[in-house]
Amino acid sequence: MNKKDLRSVEYDKMESLIMLLGEKKFRAEQIYSWIHKKHIFSVSQMNNVPVLLRDKVSDEYDIYTVKEVKKQESAIDGTRKYLFELYDGNLIESVFMRYEHGNSVCISTQAGCRMGCRFCASTIDGLARNLTAGEMLGQIYGIIADTGERISNVVTMGSGEPLDNYESVITFIRMLTDGHGLNISQRNITVSTCGLVPMIKKLADEKLTITLAISLHASNDEKRRELMPIAYKYSLKEIMEACHYYFVKTGRRLTFEYSLVRNINDTPKDAEELSSLLKGLNCHINLIPVNPIKERDYVQSDKKAVLSFKNKLEKKHINVTIRREMGRDIDGACGQLRRRIIHEKNY
Ligand code: SAH
């Protein structure tokens, strides 16, 4: 695309842009509101903006499409999974979930991923490209249009590694929490990472009040390397240091995600090691029985192993929950729907 994404332009930058075009400042508010409050998808829909200005803006900018091409709704819990197509034909997934504390949306930050985690379907075909901030927002706006409901929580647990697309993710967070747009509280945003240490430190320095979730999945480097290639680059020691730094800088409690794989990382010894690793850190662990994908033969831990893992951690006074599985009947695992459709349709 030669043109830039208008949905990615932050409010103050929109003002500068409009003034640079020789127009009055209030036009910026009008345009921003069309995009981020009314969620229109074409400059031509801005009917209170003079055609001349619309043309000037359109010379350089376009609103990148995030078009719903497929939707699946879980008969079990009402979770909706969306497949969106981007302007260049790339496909991404997003999920809408209803919880007691409000509605949550899980977005993708990249089309595909290059991190290579062994159990994850999103990474199998590698990274196609980074998403713009506007394409991240577009997923949420599309879901609001479809459900007609308010969104209070956003997590970056769709495809992609958010800290591998750092600048756009930060812009996305600023725009998502902007009063001129959805005005979502930073505290209700969770950025999940496989552990890119320098980027965790950089994020800490932004002084945001978002929640940082670290995908741990193992409690020693050897095991972690078998599941997550990124563990060859950064050791658990380095990750823990970065987590301490994040907590000191932001005061935010960390979340650790731990997907339980039968006989691989779910033994009593693993639980022991995990509790020593996290000792003294203000954190919360989310245990997720691994969602089996057909390309790999990882098996979900059985209920007994999951509960005993949880008990062991609780005995060490670690805050732990078992993630409720949502949308298991609709290709719930990260990247499954996208892969299935790409292969069926030969995209
Ligand atoms: N790149 C980010 C976001 C990935 S998706 C990260 O690594 O955190 C969000 C979470 O789902 C991560 O913890 C990821 O490791 C986990 N995940 C991916 N595929 C999974 C599967 N099949 N079963 C269980 N968890 C999975």
XYZ file of C-alpha atoms and ligand atoms in Angstrom:
373
model
C 0.000 0.000 0.000
C 1.491 3.354 -1.056
C -0.816 5.330 1.162
C -0.442 5.557 4.928
C -3.054 4.262 7.378
C -5.269 7.114 8.599
C -6.610 4.944 11.442
C -3.053 4.833 12.869
C -2.719 8.617 13.205
C -2.824 9.677 16.877
C -5.003 12.609 17.928
C -2.276 15.239 18.277
C -0.684 14.100 15.019
C -4.070 14.405 13.323
C -4.203 18.035 14.472
C -0.757 18.751 13.052
C -1.662 16.984 9.837
C -4.827 19.014 9.357
C -3.087 22.285 10.151
C -0.323 21.407 7.726
C -3.008 21.043 5.080
C -4.011 24.635 5.883
C -7.294 23.708 7.573
C -8.822 24.606 10.920
C -7.954 22.471 13.951
C -11.539 21.383 14.695
C -11.542 19.377 11.482
C -9.049 17.032 13.149
C -11.564 16.293 15.885
C -14.274 15.622 13.300
C -12.109 13.248 11.305
C -10.771 11.480 14.403
C -14.268 11.029 15.726
C -15.521 9.516 12.442
C -12.766 6.938 12.600
C -12.506 6.209 16.311
C -16.018 6.813 17.616
C -18.221 6.076 14.624
C -15.827 3.485 13.241
C -16.371 4.313 9.593
C -14.133 2.584 7.071
C -13.811 5.109 4.256
C -12.894 8.802 4.108
C -15.853 9.289 1.748
C -18.254 8.570 4.645
C -17.162 11.701 6.569
C -20.116 13.731 5.392
C -19.563 16.835 7.540
C -16.000 17.221 6.271
C -15.623 19.330 3.098
C -14.986 17.255 -0.002
C -11.856 19.266 -0.752
C -10.334 18.336 2.587
C -11.404 14.704 2.198
C -9.611 14.687 -1.163
C -6.464 16.238 0.300
C -6.400 13.650 3.071
C -7.095 10.827 0.619
C -4.123 11.817 -1.519
C -1.823 10.476 1.159
C -3.963 8.373 3.445
C -6.384 5.510 3.350
C -8.186 3.658 6.134
C -6.708 0.181 5.929
C -9.419 -2.434 5.648
C -10.017 -5.018 8.351
C -12.827 -6.983 6.771
C -14.705 -9.760 8.517
C -14.564 -12.845 6.305
C -15.597 -15.518 8.767
C -17.096 -15.749 12.227
C -17.611 -18.694 14.517
C -19.677 -18.566 17.685
C -19.196 -21.051 20.474
C -22.325 -22.934 21.448
C -20.748 -23.478 24.872
C -19.934 -19.971 26.085
C -20.859 -17.455 23.354
C -17.219 -16.719 22.539
C -16.911 -15.395 18.991
C -13.894 -15.938 16.856
C -13.359 -13.704 13.842
C -11.234 -14.063 10.783
C -10.410 -10.665 9.299
C -8.861 -9.971 5.931
C -6.417 -7.069 5.562
C -5.996 -4.876 2.463
C -3.275 -7.131 1.083
C -5.175 -10.374 1.602
C -3.412 -11.330 4.835
C -5.669 -13.025 7.342
C -5.719 -12.481 11.092
C -7.795 -13.767 13.992
C -9.479 -11.967 16.860
C -11.697 -13.255 19.644
C -14.587 -11.772 21.620
C -15.198 -13.214 25.093
C -17.809 -12.437 27.704
C -16.697 -12.472 31.318
C -18.444 -11.427 34.496
C -16.218 -8.350 34.738
C -17.006 -7.256 31.159
C -16.329 -8.060 27.544
C -12.845 -8.831 26.443
C -11.265 -8.806 23.000
C -8.140 -10.671 22.028
C -6.350 -9.112 19.061
C -3.538 -10.061 16.709
C -0.504 -7.791 16.457
C 1.146 -9.468 13.463
C 0.001 -11.616 10.563
C 1.785 -14.833 11.526
C 4.714 -14.788 13.908
C 8.437 -15.517 13.802
C 8.958 -16.684 17.384
C 8.509 -20.384 16.604
C 6.893 -21.607 19.862
C 6.424 -25.324 19.303
C 2.814 -25.643 20.492
C 1.477 -22.552 18.710
C -0.334 -22.661 15.349
C 0.249 -18.951 14.555
C 3.947 -19.370 13.978
C 4.007 -22.440 11.739
C 4.128 -20.463 8.475
C 6.356 -17.726 9.931
C 5.783 -13.982 9.936
C 3.887 -12.420 7.020
C 4.038 -8.826 8.277
C 3.532 -6.440 11.163
C 0.101 -4.883 11.653
C -0.371 -1.126 11.885
C -1.864 0.359 15.059
C -4.984 1.086 12.976
C -5.298 -2.544 11.942
C -5.168 -3.529 15.619
C -7.887 -0.981 16.435
C -9.839 -2.103 13.343
C -10.247 -5.588 14.833
C -11.886 -4.104 17.928
C -14.061 -1.713 15.926
C -15.184 -4.592 13.711
C -16.149 -6.638 16.755
C -18.062 -3.706 18.272
C -19.941 -3.316 14.977
C -20.827 -6.999 14.987
C -21.767 -7.450 18.638
C -23.117 -3.982 19.386
C -21.505 -4.342 22.799
C -19.011 -2.350 24.840
C -15.505 -3.653 25.207
C -13.755 -3.168 28.522
C -10.678 -5.381 28.263
C -8.151 -5.959 25.524
C -5.394 -8.568 25.383
C -2.741 -9.072 22.689
C -2.962 -12.837 22.656
C -3.932 -13.419 19.047
C -1.269 -14.113 16.458
C 2.034 -12.293 16.647
C 4.566 -11.191 19.205
C 3.557 -7.676 20.294
C 7.036 -6.668 21.405
C 8.357 -7.659 17.959
C 6.119 -4.882 16.568
C 6.892 -2.488 19.386
C 6.227 1.006 18.012
C 2.857 0.102 16.497
C 1.732 -1.662 19.659
C 2.608 1.390 21.776
C 0.718 3.662 19.355
C -2.215 1.233 19.508
C -2.267 1.381 23.330
C -2.134 5.183 23.344
C -4.994 5.393 20.847
C -7.092 2.742 22.568
C -6.856 4.660 25.842
C -7.397 8.091 24.283
C -10.519 9.951 25.413
C -11.191 10.880 21.777
C -11.608 7.187 21.012
C -12.715 4.155 23.024
C -11.123 5.522 26.196
C -10.311 2.086 27.593
C -8.413 2.093 30.864
C -4.739 1.145 30.593
C -5.266 -1.184 33.532
C -7.621 -3.224 31.385
C -5.033 -3.855 28.700
C -2.714 -6.858 28.810
C 0.325 -7.197 26.586
C 1.531 -10.767 26.377
C 5.094 -11.571 25.338
C 7.254 -14.640 24.895
C 9.986 -12.681 26.680
C 11.954 -10.227 24.521
C 14.094 -8.903 27.370
C 15.307 -5.529 25.960
C 11.753 -4.706 24.866
C 10.324 -5.560 28.305
C 12.725 -3.000 29.783
C 11.816 -0.456 27.140
C 8.123 -1.031 27.873
C 8.765 -0.542 31.601
C 10.261 2.863 30.816
C 7.090 3.967 29.009
C 5.481 4.084 32.469
C 2.173 2.727 31.278
C -0.173 1.050 33.736
C -0.963 -1.905 31.509
C -0.544 -5.507 32.641
C 2.433 -7.399 31.300
C 1.992 -11.132 30.803
C 5.028 -13.314 30.233
C 4.631 -16.633 28.449
C 6.840 -18.804 30.605
C 5.703 -22.395 29.948
C 8.774 -23.897 31.616
C 10.743 -23.331 34.790
C 14.244 -24.059 33.558
C 16.109 -22.977 30.439
C 16.612 -26.473 29.093
C 12.917 -27.303 29.015
C 11.984 -23.855 27.865
C 14.284 -24.175 24.865
C 12.461 -27.303 23.788
C 9.160 -25.417 23.726
C 10.224 -21.893 22.814
C 13.214 -21.110 20.580
C 13.402 -17.578 22.049
C 14.788 -19.234 25.200
C 18.082 -19.738 23.332
C 18.375 -15.979 23.138
C 17.239 -14.931 26.617
C 17.654 -16.974 29.769
C 15.041 -17.203 32.511
C 17.466 -15.293 34.738
C 17.434 -12.378 32.284
C 13.649 -12.561 31.982
C 13.222 -12.496 35.766
C 15.519 -9.478 36.026
C 13.478 -7.693 33.365
C 10.270 -8.593 35.262
C 11.650 -7.145 38.503
C 12.590 -4.013 36.581
C 9.073 -3.810 35.132
C 7.522 -4.110 38.589
C 9.835 -1.503 40.125
C 9.150 0.966 37.307
C 5.379 0.505 37.012
C 4.216 -1.019 40.302
C 2.128 -3.439 38.239
C 1.832 -7.056 39.291
C 3.104 -9.420 36.607
C 1.182 -12.268 35.050
C 2.861 -15.470 33.945
C 1.257 -17.784 31.470
C 2.071 -21.435 31.779
C 0.553 -23.870 29.289
C 0.545 -27.339 30.760
C 1.718 -30.101 28.449
C 1.341 -33.673 29.629
C 4.585 -35.201 30.911
C 6.600 -32.296 29.523
C 6.199 -29.449 31.991
C 3.473 -30.596 34.403
C 5.341 -32.751 36.925
C 5.628 -32.016 40.671
C 9.296 -31.171 40.064
C 8.269 -28.545 37.486
C 5.892 -26.972 40.013
C 8.680 -26.940 42.631
C 11.092 -25.263 40.234
C 8.485 -22.759 39.147
C 7.754 -21.696 42.699
C 11.459 -21.144 43.420
C 11.826 -19.175 40.200
C 8.989 -16.819 41.115
C 9.810 -16.531 44.797
C 9.488 -12.995 46.096
C 7.955 -11.609 42.913
C 4.538 -9.951 43.054
C 2.832 -12.021 40.406
C -0.039 -14.136 39.287
C 0.164 -17.389 37.330
C -2.334 -18.403 34.717
C -2.291 -22.132 34.076
C -3.596 -23.088 30.646
C -4.026 -26.749 29.738
C -2.320 -26.730 26.333
C -4.743 -26.543 23.434
C -3.665 -29.415 21.177
C -3.011 -28.463 17.545
C -3.033 -31.048 14.816
C 0.444 -30.179 13.538
C 2.075 -31.241 16.831
C 1.610 -34.141 19.173
C 1.565 -32.257 22.461
C -1.106 -33.586 24.793
C -3.072 -31.645 27.375
C -2.263 -32.397 31.018
C -5.052 -34.306 32.718
C -7.274 -32.652 35.283
C -5.520 -34.316 38.192
C -2.089 -33.095 37.110
C -3.406 -29.565 36.575
C -4.977 -29.453 40.038
C -1.972 -30.880 41.770
C 0.276 -28.399 39.937
C -1.971 -25.606 41.147
C -1.975 -26.905 44.728
C 1.791 -27.112 44.845
C 2.095 -23.469 43.824
C -0.588 -22.375 46.261
C 1.238 -24.080 49.106
C 4.106 -21.706 48.350
C 1.664 -18.795 48.540
C 1.721 -18.109 44.824
C -1.360 -16.581 43.299
C -2.627 -18.990 40.666
C -5.687 -19.551 38.506
C -6.573 -22.120 35.898
C -7.613 -20.321 32.748
C -11.158 -21.118 31.802
C -11.082 -22.578 28.347
C -13.149 -20.450 26.028
C -14.358 -21.395 22.591
C -12.804 -24.835 22.489
C -15.403 -25.847 19.890
C -14.414 -23.037 17.488
C -10.698 -23.532 16.780
C -9.979 -21.716 20.038
C -6.218 -22.133 20.008
C -4.117 -19.283 18.752
C -3.853 -19.336 14.951
C -5.894 -22.487 14.326
C -8.736 -20.889 12.413
C -6.402 -18.792 10.274
C -4.322 -21.822 9.324
C -7.317 -23.970 8.571
C -8.846 -21.370 6.250
C -5.550 -20.517 4.532
C -5.103 -24.197 3.726
C -8.704 -24.846 2.711
C -8.908 -21.867 0.410
C -5.308 -21.788 -0.736
C -5.013 -18.120 0.123
N 3.470 -13.733 21.370
C 2.712 -13.534 22.573
C 1.222 -13.779 22.364
C 0.955 -15.217 21.977
S -0.617 -15.928 22.234
C 3.240 -14.433 23.673
O 4.071 -15.277 23.386
O 2.850 -14.243 24.816
C -0.974 -15.885 23.926
C -0.614 -17.112 24.748
O -1.131 -18.335 24.224
C 0.886 -17.299 24.914
O 1.169 -17.568 26.258
C 1.143 -18.509 24.062
O 2.321 -19.152 24.455
C -0.114 -19.312 24.315
N -0.416 -20.362 23.338
C -0.219 -20.378 22.016
N -0.654 -21.532 21.473
C -1.157 -22.259 22.500
C -1.758 -23.543 22.578
N -1.924 -24.300 21.506
N -2.173 -23.973 23.802
C -1.995 -23.185 24.893
N -1.455 -21.977 24.879
C -1.022 -21.521 23.694
